[in-house]
Every structure is written in C-alpha cells, then in structure tokens.
Backbone as a printed PyTorch tensor [residue, N CA C, xyz], in Angstrom:
tensor([[[  0.8220,  -1.2160,   0.0160],
         [  0.0020,  -0.0070,   0.0430],
         [  0.7910,   1.3430,  -0.0160]],

        [[  0.5790,   2.0940,  -0.8290],
         [  1.3010,   3.4530,  -0.9500],
         [  0.7700,   4.5550,  -0.1060]],

        [[  1.5790,   5.3420,   0.5540],
         [  1.0020,   6.4950,   1.1000],
         [  0.8750,   7.6210,   0.0830]],

        [[  0.4270,   8.7980,   0.4970],
         [  0.3120,   9.9060,  -0.4250],
         [  1.7830,  10.5560,  -0.9540]],

        [[  2.6780,  10.2040,  -0.0500],
         [  3.9540,  10.5730,  -0.5170],
         [  4.8480,   9.5800,  -1.2770]],

        [[  4.1680,   8.3300,  -1.5400],
         [  4.6640,   7.4540,  -2.3780],
         [  5.6030,   6.4450,  -1.6550]],

        [[  5.6060,   6.5010,  -0.2980],
         [  6.5620,   5.4770,   0.3670],
         [  6.1080,   4.1570,   0.2910]],

        [[  7.1460,   3.3060,   0.0900],
         [  6.8540,   1.7950,   0.1120],
         [  6.6150,   1.3420,   1.5400]],

        [[  5.6590,   0.2220,   1.3910],
         [  5.3350,  -0.3010,   2.6860],
         [  5.0680,  -1.9160,   2.4320]],

        [[  5.2210,  -2.5900,   3.6400],
         [  4.9910,  -4.0630,   3.2820],
         [  5.8100,  -4.7590,   2.5030]],

        [[  5.1900,  -5.5580,   1.5230],
         [  6.0920,  -6.3870,   0.6090],
         [  6.9400,  -5.6760,  -0.2280]],

        [[  6.4080,  -4.5770,  -0.7670],
         [  7.2540,  -3.6430,  -1.7510],
         [  8.4170,  -3.1280,  -1.0310]],

        [[  8.3320,  -2.6530,   0.1660],
         [  9.4620,  -2.3320,   1.0520],
         [ 10.4780,  -3.2770,   1.3200]],

        [[  9.9670,  -4.5080,   1.8090],
         [ 10.8080,  -5.6640,   2.0090],
         [ 11.5610,  -6.2460,   0.7720]],

        [[ 10.8180,  -6.2370,  -0.3950],
         [ 11.5590,  -6.5740,  -1.6500],
         [ 12.6340,  -5.6480,  -1.9360]],

        [[ 12.3340,  -4.4290,  -1.7870],
         [ 13.5480,  -3.3100,  -2.0720],
         [ 14.6190,  -3.5460,  -1.1710]],

        [[ 14.3880,  -3.8050,   0.2030],
         [ 15.4620,  -3.8070,   1.1120],
         [ 16.2980,  -5.1450,   0.7360]],

        [[ 15.4650,  -6.2740,   0.4650],
         [ 16.2900,  -7.4740,   0.3590],
         [ 16.9710,  -7.4240,  -0.9850]],

        [[ 16.5370,  -6.7470,  -1.8520],
         [ 17.2760,  -6.6690,  -3.2470],
         [ 18.5020,  -5.7720,  -2.9820]],

        [[ 18.3450,  -4.5840,  -2.2690],
         [ 19.4290,  -3.8460,  -1.9620],
         [ 20.5950,  -4.6090,  -1.1620]],

        [[ 20.0510,  -5.5070,  -0.2450],
         [ 20.9800,  -6.1490,   0.5510],
         [ 21.7960,  -7.3000,  -0.2490]],

        [[ 21.0800,  -7.9040,  -1.1890],
         [ 21.7620,  -8.7860,  -2.0150],
         [ 22.7930,  -8.1890,  -2.9040]],

        [[ 22.2320,  -7.0200,  -3.5130],
         [ 23.3940,  -6.1730,  -4.2210],
         [ 24.6510,  -5.7810,  -3.5060]],

        [[ 24.2600,  -5.4140,  -2.2420],
         [ 25.4590,  -5.0340,  -1.4840],
         [ 26.4010,  -6.1620,  -1.0490]],

        [[ 25.6940,  -7.4330,  -0.8100],
         [ 26.5710,  -8.5650,  -0.5700],
         [ 27.3970,  -8.9260,  -1.8270]],

        [[ 26.8210,  -8.8010,  -3.0130],
         [ 27.5080,  -9.2220,  -4.3020],
         [ 28.6720,  -8.1070,  -4.4540]],

        [[ 28.3830,  -7.0610,  -4.0620],
         [ 29.3570,  -5.8150,  -4.3300],
         [ 30.5750,  -5.7850,  -3.5200]],

        [[ 30.3680,  -6.0300,  -2.0720],
         [ 31.2180,  -5.7530,  -1.2090],
         [ 31.4390,  -6.9420,  -0.2160]],

        [[ 30.7360,  -8.0990,  -0.3640],
         [ 30.8650,  -9.2560,   0.4830],
         [ 30.4170,  -8.9910,   1.9190]],

        [[ 30.4080,  -9.8950,   2.6900],
         [ 29.7590,  -9.9490,   4.0840],
         [ 30.7050,  -8.9880,   4.9850]],

        [[ 32.1470,  -9.1140,   4.7760],
         [ 32.9760,  -8.4460,   5.6830],
         [ 32.6660,  -6.9830,   5.7020]],

        [[ 32.2700,  -6.3180,   4.3850],
         [ 32.0080,  -4.9110,   4.3960],
         [ 30.5330,  -4.5510,   4.2950]],

        [[ 29.7730,  -5.5480,   4.7030],
         [ 28.2840,  -5.4380,   4.5590],
         [ 27.7870,  -4.7120,   5.7670]],

        [[ 26.9350,  -3.6190,   5.5740],
         [ 26.5590,  -2.9090,   6.8170],
         [ 24.9810,  -2.7790,   6.4820]],

        [[ 24.2010,  -2.4560,   7.7070],
         [ 22.9130,  -2.2700,   7.7400],
         [ 22.7180,  -0.8400,   7.0290]],

        [[ 23.5860,   0.0400,   7.3420],
         [ 23.5920,   1.4630,   6.9360],
         [ 23.6620,   1.5930,   5.3450]],

        [[ 24.5650,   0.9300,   4.8060],
         [ 24.6630,   0.8140,   3.3620],
         [ 23.5610,   0.2870,   2.7010]],

        [[ 22.8620,  -0.7480,   3.3310],
         [ 21.7610,  -1.4440,   2.6560],
         [ 20.6250,  -0.3750,   2.6810]],

        [[ 20.4310,   0.2470,   3.8730],
         [ 19.3390,   1.2740,   4.0310],
         [ 19.4520,   2.3180,   2.9400]],

        [[ 20.6490,   2.7390,   2.7720],
         [ 21.0110,   3.8180,   1.8240],
         [ 20.6020,   3.4680,   0.5520]],

        [[ 21.0900,   2.1940,   0.1080],
         [ 20.8990,   1.6370,  -1.3160],
         [ 19.4210,   1.4170,  -1.3950]],

        [[ 18.5790,   1.1300,  -0.4250],
         [ 17.2610,   0.8220,  -0.5540],
         [ 16.2190,   1.9920,  -0.4520]],

        [[ 17.0510,   3.1760,  -0.0620],
         [ 16.3680,   4.4780,  -0.0480],
         [ 15.3230,   4.4400,   1.3150]],

        [[ 15.8460,   3.9700,   2.5050],
         [ 15.0720,   3.7350,   3.5970],
         [ 16.0760,   4.1320,   4.8890]],

        [[ 15.5200,   3.9100,   5.9370],
         [ 16.5110,   4.3170,   7.0480],
         [ 16.8530,   3.0450,   7.8630]],

        [[ 17.9540,   3.0640,   8.6270],
         [ 18.4020,   2.0840,   9.4780],
         [ 17.2150,   1.3940,  10.3650]],

        [[ 16.6300,   2.2550,  11.1250],
         [ 15.5380,   1.8010,  12.0190],
         [ 14.4390,   0.9920,  11.3870]],

        [[ 14.1610,   1.3430,  10.0950],
         [ 13.2230,   0.4710,   9.4300],
         [ 13.7750,  -0.8600,   9.1780]],

        [[ 15.0560,  -0.9390,   8.7780],
         [ 15.7000,  -2.3640,   8.7660],
         [ 15.7950,  -3.0400,  10.0590]],

        [[ 16.1280,  -2.4120,  11.0930],
         [ 16.2950,  -2.8780,  12.4660],
         [ 14.9460,  -3.5180,  13.1210]],

        [[ 13.8640,  -2.9660,  12.5460],
         [ 12.5710,  -3.4900,  13.0950],
         [ 12.2580,  -4.8940,  12.5230]],

        [[ 12.8640,  -5.1030,  11.3760],
         [ 12.6170,  -6.4100,  10.6460],
         [ 13.6830,  -7.4820,  10.8770]],

        [[ 14.9880,  -6.8760,  10.8770],
         [ 16.1580,  -7.8500,  10.9910],
         [ 16.9450,  -7.1750,  12.0850]],

        [[ 17.0820,  -7.8980,  13.2280],
         [ 17.7730,  -7.2800,  14.3980],
         [ 19.3300,  -7.2980,  14.1890]],

        [[ 19.9030,  -7.8900,  13.2130],
         [ 21.3770,  -7.8750,  13.1020],
         [ 21.6390,  -7.9320,  11.6520]],

        [[ 22.9410,  -7.4800,  11.2790],
         [ 23.2650,  -7.6890,   9.7910],
         [ 23.3590,  -9.0030,   9.4050]],

        [[ 23.7230,  -9.9210,  10.3730],
         [ 23.5780, -11.3340,   9.9900],
         [ 22.2140, -11.8710,   9.6340]],

        [[ 21.2580, -11.3840,  10.3710],
         [ 19.7850, -11.8290,   9.9210],
         [ 19.4980, -11.2120,   8.6430]],

        [[ 19.8890, -10.0250,   8.3700],
         [ 19.5870,  -9.2560,   7.0360],
         [ 20.2250,  -9.9670,   5.8700]],

        [[ 21.5180, -10.5840,   6.1850],
         [ 22.3390, -11.1930,   5.1050],
         [ 21.6840, -12.4840,   4.7540]],

        [[ 21.2510, -13.2930,   5.7800],
         [ 20.4620, -14.6430,   5.4990],
         [ 19.2440, -14.2560,   4.8030]],

        [[ 18.4420, -13.2210,   5.1860],
         [ 17.1660, -12.9660,   4.6140],
         [ 17.4460, -12.7310,   3.1160]],

        [[ 18.4960, -11.8910,   2.8190],
         [ 18.8910, -11.6430,   1.3220],
         [ 19.0970, -12.7670,   0.5240]],

        [[ 19.9330, -13.7490,   1.1510],
         [ 20.1330, -14.9810,   0.5640],
         [ 18.9610, -15.8120,   0.1380]],

        [[ 18.1380, -15.9050,   1.2720],
         [ 16.8800, -16.6730,   1.1480],
         [ 16.0010, -16.1270,   0.0580]],

        [[ 15.9090, -14.7540,   0.2900],
         [ 15.0060, -13.8930,  -0.8980],
         [ 15.5930, -14.2210,  -2.3160]],

        [[ 16.8130, -14.2340,  -2.5090],
         [ 17.4740, -14.5750,  -3.8680],
         [ 17.0530, -15.9340,  -4.1870]],

        [[ 17.1620, -16.8340,  -3.3810],
         [ 16.8580, -18.3010,  -3.6910],
         [ 15.4130, -18.4500,  -4.1090]],

        [[ 14.5340, -17.7470,  -3.3980],
         [ 12.9620, -17.9010,  -3.5240],
         [ 12.7140, -17.2730,  -5.0480]],

        [[ 13.4370, -16.1100,  -5.2560],
         [ 13.1810, -15.4390,  -6.5670],
         [ 13.8810, -16.0650,  -7.8180]],

        [[ 14.7150, -16.7560,  -7.5610],
         [ 15.5070, -17.6130,  -8.6490],
         [ 15.3510, -19.0830,  -8.3900]],

        [[ 14.2810, -19.7270,  -8.2640],
         [ 14.2450, -21.1790,  -8.1440],
         [ 14.7630, -21.9990,  -9.2950]],

        [[ 15.3370, -23.0910,  -8.9340],
         [ 15.7480, -24.1430,  -9.8550],
         [ 14.6170, -25.1330,  -9.9970]],

        [[ 14.1060, -25.1720, -11.1710],
         [ 12.9180, -26.1250, -11.3060],
         [ 13.4880, -27.5720, -11.4070]],

        [[ 12.5960, -28.6180, -11.0340],
         [ 13.0270, -29.8240, -10.9690],
         [ 12.0040, -30.6040, -12.0560]],

        [[ 12.1560, -30.4690, -13.3990],
         [ 11.1850, -31.0080, -14.2420],
         [ 11.2600, -32.4300, -14.3320]],

        [[ 10.0780, -33.0780, -14.7660],
         [ 10.0630, -34.6320, -14.7860],
         [ 10.3650, -34.9300, -16.2510]],

        [[ 11.5820, -35.4100, -16.6060],
         [ 12.0540, -35.6400, -17.9500],
         [ 11.7700, -37.2180, -18.2400]],

        [[ 11.1850, -37.9170, -17.3790],
         [ 10.9110, -39.3270, -17.6020],
         [ 11.9100, -40.2530, -17.2760]],

        [[ 13.1680, -39.8040, -16.9300],
         [ 14.1380, -40.7730, -16.3970],
         [ 15.0320, -40.0090, -15.4000]],

        [[ 15.5600, -40.6930, -14.3130],
         [ 16.2660, -40.0320, -13.3280],
         [ 17.7850, -39.5420, -13.6720]],

        [[ 18.2140, -40.2120, -14.7080],
         [ 19.6260, -39.7770, -15.1600],
         [ 19.4760, -38.4250, -15.8190]],

        [[ 18.5460, -38.3420, -16.7340],
         [ 18.2910, -36.9790, -17.4910],
         [ 18.1140, -35.8630, -16.3750]],

        [[ 17.2630, -36.0360, -15.5530],
         [ 16.7300, -35.1920, -14.5360],
         [ 17.8980, -34.8150, -13.6780]],

        [[ 18.7740, -35.7190, -13.3170],
         [ 19.9040, -35.4220, -12.3880],
         [ 20.9230, -34.4810, -13.2330]],

        [[ 21.0980, -34.8390, -14.3080],
         [ 22.1780, -34.1420, -15.1320],
         [ 21.6070, -32.5650, -15.3550]],

        [[ 20.3350, -32.5610, -15.7740],
         [ 19.7590, -31.2730, -15.9580],
         [ 19.7980, -30.1720, -14.5330]],

        [[ 19.4320, -31.0200, -13.4270],
         [ 19.2550, -30.1380, -12.3240],
         [ 20.5320, -29.7460, -11.7680]],

        [[ 21.6740, -30.7840, -11.8630],
         [ 23.0040, -30.4220, -11.4340],
         [ 23.5050, -29.1920, -12.2730]],

        [[ 23.1360, -29.1920, -13.6290],
         [ 23.6990, -28.2110, -14.4650],
         [ 23.3430, -26.7590, -13.8790]],

        [[ 21.8270, -26.8200, -13.6770],
         [ 21.1660, -25.5640, -13.4580],
         [ 21.7130, -25.1030, -12.0440]],

        [[ 21.9010, -25.9750, -10.9910],
         [ 22.4110, -25.5370,  -9.8270],
         [ 23.8410, -25.2250,  -9.8940]],

        [[ 24.6170, -25.8230, -10.6640],
         [ 26.1430, -25.4070, -10.8190],
         [ 26.2010, -23.9900, -11.4380]],

        [[ 25.4030, -23.5820, -12.5240],
         [ 25.3630, -22.1770, -13.1030],
         [ 24.9330, -21.1390, -11.9700]],

        [[ 23.8730, -21.4540, -11.3030],
         [ 23.4140, -20.4350, -10.2900],
         [ 24.4030, -20.3440,  -9.1090]],

        [[ 24.9070, -21.5630,  -8.6000],
         [ 25.7900, -21.4840,  -7.4820],
         [ 27.0480, -20.7210,  -7.8680]],

        [[ 27.5650, -21.0880,  -8.9270],
         [ 28.9270, -20.5590,  -9.2590],
         [ 28.8870, -19.0820,  -9.4700]],

        [[ 27.8740, -18.6560, -10.0610],
         [ 27.7470, -17.1140, -10.4060],
         [ 27.3600, -16.3050,  -9.1970]],

        [[ 26.6960, -16.7790,  -8.2320],
         [ 26.2000, -15.8700,  -7.2000],
         [ 26.2840, -16.4220,  -5.8010]],

        [[ 25.5450, -17.3990,  -5.4560],
         [ 25.3730, -17.9560,  -4.0560],
         [ 26.7260, -18.2940,  -3.4650]],

        [[ 27.4970, -19.1070,  -4.1080],
         [ 28.6100, -19.5640,  -3.4650],
         [ 29.5910, -18.3750,  -3.4620]],

        [[ 29.7520, -17.5910,  -4.4110],
         [ 30.6480, -16.5050,  -4.2710],
         [ 30.2310, -15.5030,  -3.0670]],

        [[ 29.0730, -15.3750,  -2.6360],
         [ 28.6850, -14.6470,  -1.6720],
         [ 28.9110, -15.3660,  -0.3190]],

        [[ 28.4990, -16.7370,  -0.2010],
         [ 28.7460, -17.5630,   0.9760],
         [ 30.2690, -17.4270,   1.3540]],

        [[ 31.1460, -17.6070,   0.2430],
         [ 32.6370, -17.6360,   0.5410],
         [ 33.1410, -16.3710,   1.1230]],

        [[ 32.4030, -15.2320,   1.1130],
         [ 32.7900, -14.0720,   1.7130],
         [ 32.2610, -13.9820,   3.2150]],

        [[ 31.6910, -14.9750,   3.7140],
         [ 30.8540, -14.9610,   5.0670],
         [ 31.6610, -15.3940,   6.1870]],

        [[ 32.9440, -15.3490,   6.3330],
         [ 33.7820, -15.7750,   7.3730],
         [ 33.2810, -14.9870,   8.6050]],

        [[ 33.0750, -13.8500,   8.4670],
         [ 32.7320, -12.8570,   9.6270],
         [ 31.4570, -13.2980,  10.0810]],

        [[ 30.5080, -13.6920,   9.1690],
         [ 29.1170, -14.3380,   9.7180],
         [ 29.3240, -15.4310,  10.4300]],

        [[ 29.9950, -16.4280,  10.1450],
         [ 30.2610, -17.5950,  10.8500],
         [ 30.8790, -17.3840,  12.1580]],

        [[ 31.5600, -16.3620,  12.2870],
         [ 32.2550, -16.0610,  13.5660],
         [ 31.2110, -15.2020,  14.3910]],

        [[ 30.5720, -14.4010,  13.9920],
         [ 29.5290, -13.7030,  14.6030],
         [ 28.5170, -14.5050,  15.1120]],

        [[ 27.9510, -15.5220,  14.4670],
         [ 26.9470, -16.2420,  14.7460],
         [ 27.3970, -17.6020,  15.2960]],

        [[ 28.7000, -17.8660,  15.4000],
         [ 29.1020, -19.2730,  15.9140],
         [ 28.4040, -20.2240,  15.3300]],

        [[ 28.4710, -20.2720,  13.9730],
         [ 27.7600, -21.2310,  13.0490],
         [ 28.7140, -21.7060,  11.8890]],

        [[ 28.2190, -22.5690,  11.1810],
         [ 28.9600, -23.2390,  10.0920],
         [ 28.2930, -22.9910,   8.6920]],

        [[ 28.8860, -23.4830,   7.5900],
         [ 28.2250, -23.4880,   6.3520],
         [ 26.9730, -24.3800,   6.3050]],

        [[ 27.0560, -25.5210,   7.0000],
         [ 26.0240, -26.4180,   7.2170],
         [ 24.8130, -25.8300,   7.8550]],

        [[ 25.1980, -25.2370,   8.9440],
         [ 23.9510, -24.2560,   9.6690],
         [ 23.3090, -23.2950,   8.6880]],

        [[ 24.0410, -22.4670,   7.9530],
         [ 23.5950, -21.5120,   7.0650],
         [ 22.8610, -22.2210,   6.1340]],

        [[ 23.2810, -23.2830,   5.4600],
         [ 22.4630, -24.0460,   4.5840],
         [ 21.0110, -24.6150,   5.0370]],

        [[ 21.1560, -24.8830,   6.3680],
         [ 19.8600, -25.3820,   7.0300],
         [ 18.9470, -24.1000,   7.0440]],

        [[ 19.5160, -22.9300,   7.2970],
         [ 18.6010, -21.6930,   7.2580],
         [ 17.9540, -21.3730,   6.0440]],

        [[ 18.6630, -21.9470,   4.9200],
         [ 18.3780, -21.4080,   3.5820],
         [ 17.6070, -22.2730,   2.7540]],

        [[ 17.7190, -23.6220,   2.9880],
         [ 16.9400, -24.6430,   2.3300],
         [ 15.6900, -24.9070,   2.8910]],

        [[ 14.6420, -24.7610,   2.1300],
         [ 13.3460, -25.2090,   2.5970],
         [ 13.1380, -26.5560,   2.1430]],

        [[ 12.1910, -26.9510,   1.5170],
         [ 11.9040, -28.2220,   1.0450],
         [ 12.9630, -28.6190,   0.1340]],

        [[ 13.5360, -29.6530,   0.2070],
         [ 14.6140, -30.2290,  -0.6550],
         [ 13.9580, -30.5100,  -1.8420]],

        [[ 14.1620, -29.7050,  -2.8870],
         [ 13.6170, -30.0850,  -4.3080],
         [ 14.3060, -31.2450,  -5.0560]],

        [[ 15.6330, -31.2380,  -4.6920],
         [ 16.3470, -32.2720,  -5.2970],
         [ 15.8050, -33.5750,  -4.8880]],

        [[ 15.3050, -33.8120,  -3.7050],
         [ 14.6750, -35.0280,  -3.3990],
         [ 13.5380, -35.4550,  -4.1840]],

        [[ 12.8370, -34.4110,  -4.8990],
         [ 11.7210, -34.7750,  -5.6980],
         [ 12.2990, -35.5820,  -6.8400]],

        [[ 13.2410, -35.2740,  -7.3330],
         [ 13.9910, -36.1070,  -8.4850],
         [ 14.2650, -37.4730,  -7.9780]],

        [[ 14.7470, -37.6160,  -6.7570],
         [ 15.1520, -39.0000,  -6.3060],
         [ 13.8870, -39.7590,  -5.8980]],

        [[ 12.8440, -39.1450,  -5.4000],
         [ 11.5000, -39.8650,  -5.2530],
         [ 11.0060, -40.3760,  -6.5900]],

        [[ 11.0370, -39.4700,  -7.6030],
         [ 10.4410, -39.8400,  -8.8540],
         [ 11.2720, -40.9630,  -9.3650]],

        [[ 12.5720, -41.1010,  -9.3140],
         [ 13.4100, -42.2090,  -9.6840],
         [ 13.0280, -43.5210,  -8.8900]],

        [[ 12.6560, -43.3740,  -7.5540],
         [ 12.2470, -44.5160,  -6.8310],
         [ 10.9520, -44.9080,  -7.2940]],

        [[ 10.0040, -44.1750,  -7.6140],
         [  8.8000, -44.4710,  -8.0660],
         [  8.7620, -45.1400,  -9.3930]],

        [[  9.6100, -44.8040, -10.2470],
         [  9.7240, -45.2980, -11.4240],
         [ 10.5620, -46.6440, -11.5600]],

        [[ 11.0730, -46.9660, -10.3880],
         [ 11.7070, -48.2670, -10.2170],
         [ 13.2000, -48.1250, -10.7250]],

        [[ 13.8360, -46.8950, -11.0470],
         [ 15.0730, -46.5090, -11.3550],
         [ 16.1330, -46.6870, -10.1940]],

        [[ 15.6880, -46.1630,  -8.9360],
         [ 16.2890, -45.9530,  -7.9080],
         [ 15.9980, -46.8240,  -6.7620]],

        [[ 17.0290, -47.6420,  -6.0280],
         [ 16.5870, -48.6150,  -5.0990],
         [ 16.5500, -47.7700,  -3.6300]],

        [[ 15.3180, -47.5280,  -3.0890],
         [ 15.1960, -46.7540,  -1.8290],
         [ 16.1260, -47.4050,  -0.7760]],

        [[ 16.2700, -48.6570,  -0.6850],
         [ 17.1010, -49.2660,   0.3520],
         [ 18.6560, -48.7050,   0.3020]],

        [[ 18.9640, -48.3340,  -0.8320],
         [ 20.3970, -47.9650,  -1.1330],
         [ 20.5840, -46.5550,  -1.1160]],

        [[ 19.3490, -45.7170,  -0.9010],
         [ 19.3920, -44.3360,  -0.8560],
         [ 19.5900, -43.8180,   0.5940]],

        [[ 20.7480, -44.1500,   1.1780],
         [ 20.9640, -43.5480,   2.4440],
         [ 21.0880, -42.1540,   2.3890]],

        [[ 21.1070, -41.3610,   3.5690],
         [ 21.1610, -39.9240,   3.3720],
         [ 22.3920, -39.5230,   2.6790]],

        [[ 23.5490, -40.2600,   3.1120],
         [ 24.7690, -39.7100,   2.7040],
         [ 24.9150, -40.0730,   0.8760]],

        [[ 24.3010, -41.2880,   0.6320],
         [ 24.2830, -41.3950,  -0.8660],
         [ 23.3060, -40.4310,  -1.5420]],

        [[ 22.1300, -40.1600,  -1.0030],
         [ 21.2400, -39.2200,  -1.5050],
         [ 21.7730, -37.8880,  -1.7490]],

        [[ 22.6710, -37.5080,  -0.8520],
         [ 23.1800, -36.0880,  -0.8490],
         [ 24.5960, -35.9630,  -1.7610]],

        [[ 24.9910, -37.2680,  -2.1230],
         [ 26.4290, -37.2330,  -2.9160],
         [ 26.5230, -36.4500,  -3.9690]],

        [[ 25.3920, -36.2900,  -4.9530],
         [ 25.4780, -35.5070,  -6.1550],
         [ 25.7380, -34.1010,  -5.7520]],

        [[ 24.9280, -33.5810,  -4.7520],
         [ 24.9470, -32.1370,  -4.4300],
         [ 26.2040, -31.7320,  -3.7490]],

        [[ 26.6210, -32.8330,  -2.8820],
         [ 27.9540, -32.4160,  -2.1480],
         [ 29.1310, -32.4790,  -3.0220]],

        [[ 29.0800, -33.3060,  -4.1700],
         [ 30.2140, -33.3090,  -5.0510],
         [ 30.1000, -31.8420,  -5.9640]],

        [[ 28.9520, -31.5920,  -6.3030],
         [ 28.7530, -30.3740,  -7.0780],
         [ 29.2170, -29.1350,  -6.1650]],

        [[ 28.7340, -29.0170,  -4.9860],
         [ 29.0280, -27.9940,  -4.1660],
         [ 30.7970, -27.8710,  -4.0880]],

        [[ 31.2060, -28.9770,  -3.8670],
         [ 32.8220, -28.9920,  -3.5930],
         [ 33.4280, -28.4310,  -4.7940]],

        [[ 32.9730, -28.8340,  -6.1080],
         [ 33.6370, -28.4540,  -7.3020],
         [ 33.6060, -26.9620,  -7.4160]],

        [[ 32.2080, -26.5060,  -7.1870],
         [ 31.8760, -25.1080,  -7.4230],
         [ 32.8040, -24.2080,  -6.3260]],

        [[ 32.7740, -24.7490,  -5.0810],
         [ 33.5130, -23.8990,  -4.1020],
         [ 35.1070, -24.0380,  -4.6110]],

        [[ 35.6190, -25.1490,  -4.9690],
         [ 36.9890, -25.1790,  -5.3270],
         [ 37.4590, -24.2800,  -6.5270]],

        [[ 36.3740, -24.2540,  -7.5980],
         [ 36.7460, -23.5010,  -8.8540],
         [ 36.3090, -22.2800,  -8.9950]],

        [[ 35.1950, -21.9430,  -8.1760],
         [ 34.2110, -20.7300,  -8.3110],
         [ 33.7690, -20.5330,  -9.6740]],

        [[ 33.6630, -21.8110, -10.4680],
         [ 32.9510, -21.6640, -11.9100],
         [ 31.9340, -22.8210, -12.0640]],

        [[ 31.0480, -22.5230, -12.9720],
         [ 30.0860, -23.6100, -13.1110],
         [ 30.9340, -24.9650, -13.5420]],

        [[ 30.4660, -26.0080, -13.2140],
         [ 31.2570, -27.2170, -13.5240],
         [ 30.7990, -27.7780, -14.9350]],

        [[ 31.6900, -28.4380, -15.7210],
         [ 31.2330, -28.9740, -16.9890],
         [ 30.2860, -29.9540, -17.0390]],

        [[ 29.6230, -30.0490, -18.2250],
         [ 28.5990, -30.9400, -18.3180],
         [ 29.2350, -32.5740, -18.2400]],

        [[ 30.3870, -32.6110, -18.6930],
         [ 31.0970, -33.8980, -18.7140],
         [ 31.3330, -34.3060, -17.1970]],

        [[ 31.7870, -33.3710, -16.2210],
         [ 31.9900, -33.8110, -15.0290],
         [ 30.7110, -34.1990, -14.2620]],

        [[ 29.5510, -33.3570, -14.7150],
         [ 28.3250, -33.6680, -14.0220],
         [ 27.9080, -35.0060, -14.5570]],

        [[ 28.0870, -35.4760, -15.7760],
         [ 27.8560, -36.7980, -16.2200],
         [ 28.6220, -37.8940, -15.5450]],

        [[ 29.9290, -37.5360, -15.2600],
         [ 30.8040, -38.4020, -14.5230],
         [ 30.2010, -38.6490, -13.0760]],

        [[ 29.6830, -37.5330, -12.4720],
         [ 29.2620, -37.7690, -11.0750],
         [ 27.9330, -38.5840, -11.1840]],

        [[ 27.0620, -38.4530, -12.0620],
         [ 25.8430, -39.1860, -12.2730],
         [ 26.2030, -40.7470, -12.5500]],

        [[ 26.8930, -40.7250, -13.6460],
         [ 27.1070, -42.2190, -14.2990],
         [ 28.0950, -43.0640, -13.4550]],

        [[ 29.1460, -42.4760, -13.0260],
         [ 30.2380, -43.3130, -12.5240],
         [ 30.2580, -43.2790, -11.0410]],

        [[ 29.4870, -42.3920, -10.3030],
         [ 29.5820, -42.3790,  -8.8620],
         [ 28.0980, -42.6560,  -8.2460]],

        [[ 27.1080, -41.8580,  -8.6370],
         [ 25.8220, -41.8640,  -7.9420],
         [ 25.1410, -43.0830,  -8.4200]],

        [[ 24.8100, -43.1750,  -9.6550],
         [ 23.9220, -44.3610, -10.1250],
         [ 24.4650, -45.7430,  -9.7640]],

        [[ 25.7880, -45.8850,  -9.8980],
         [ 26.2570, -47.3310,  -9.3930],
         [ 25.9810, -47.5690,  -7.8560]],

        [[ 25.9370, -46.5510,  -7.0500],
         [ 25.4940, -46.6900,  -5.5440],
         [ 24.0820, -46.7270,  -5.4580]],

        [[ 23.0860, -46.0490,  -6.2090],
         [ 21.8310, -46.0040,  -5.9720],
         [ 20.8050, -46.5710,  -7.0020]],

        [[ 21.2470, -47.0450,  -8.1120],
         [ 20.3720, -47.4580,  -9.0980],
         [ 19.9710, -48.8800,  -8.6370]],

        [[ 18.6670, -49.2690,  -9.2010],
         [ 18.1100, -50.5340,  -8.9610],
         [ 18.9860, -51.5950,  -9.6430]],

        [[ 19.3620, -52.5560,  -9.1340],
         [ 20.2300, -53.6150,  -9.8060],
         [ 19.2590, -54.6970, -10.4860]],

        [[ 19.7710, -54.8220, -11.7470],
         [ 18.9510, -55.8320, -12.6850],
         [ 19.0950, -57.2070, -11.8570]],

        [[ 18.0800, -58.0320, -11.9230],
         [ 17.9770, -59.3330, -11.4160],
         [ 19.1340, -60.1700, -12.2210]],

        [[ 19.9160, -60.9650, -11.5860],
         [ 20.9100, -61.7440, -12.1170],
         [ 20.3130, -62.9460, -12.7050]]])
C-alpha cells in the first residue's frame, strides 16, 4: 500500500530492502556489509531495517533466502532419473557458481559472529529439498533402489557439485556432471538388474 508521499510499505519495501542487501553482498561481500549501506541503497532508514532484522547477520541470511526464492531451480520430470539429475545439477552449478557460492565464500565474519557453520547456514536457507523430488520420482519409476538411498548417498551428487563449485568458483562442465551421475551416484543408488 502506498501513502500519499509514495512511500513503500509491506512487501514492496521488504523486496526493495532485500534486493538492496543482495546487491550489497555481491558488491562488497559480508565483511564490508553494513545495515547502513543497505538502508541507503534501498532508500530507507536503518531503524526500518532494524525492526525487521535485528542484526546484519539476519539481514544477510534474509537476502540470500530471498534470492533463492526469486530464482528457483525447477526440477522437471523428464521421464528418467539420469536426465533429470544431469539437468538439475547443471542448473544448480550455473546458479551457485555465479552468485550464491561467491557470496557465501565471503561470509567468514558471519560464521564467527553467529558461531555457526556453512551447514548451519544451508539449513537456514533450504526449505523443501527439491532435489529429493527427483530422487523420489526415480524410486517411484523403479530406477533407484530406496534401500540404497542412505542420506549420504542421496546427498552425494549435491555434495560433489558444491565441492567443485567452491574449489573452482566456476560452473562445472557437463562432462563432470555426467561423470558424477554415471560413475559415482547411479552405481551406488540404481536398482540392480536381477541376475
């Protein structure tokens, strides 16, 4: 709702603030990230931000979560789990290398301030694990063996993807994604043909 002066309120204001916070994180990283700079960039005041996010850590996490919600990676049903895994890993690699991982790698101060880890941050950012949709479809189609999909095996493709993106800070090649799927994940998780 706009007032007579055209001031933003509610969702419009929150979207502007979170967009400004995301831009600030991309530009200066977390170590130089300040609530004052975000307020200035968003065209509002520090008290407005403080009412919603009590610390710069809370604001940074909200900006990351907002970016993820605004830029979802779709998990399409392509008819077979191998094609879906390759597609999804490519999309996650492109998004992660260009933005999210680069921001997270600047967040050492965040981890010190909050006495937390990358795993804790990931837990705050990840809602429903959409990657699991692909795995569930693979199980339902009889391509993946549910009994072989331990939590460690199920997370392996994403863990390997994150490792590569963190180490290179670039999207990983389709060839490497195919290698992860065909030579590492599927031999561990695929339904075995009857002998």
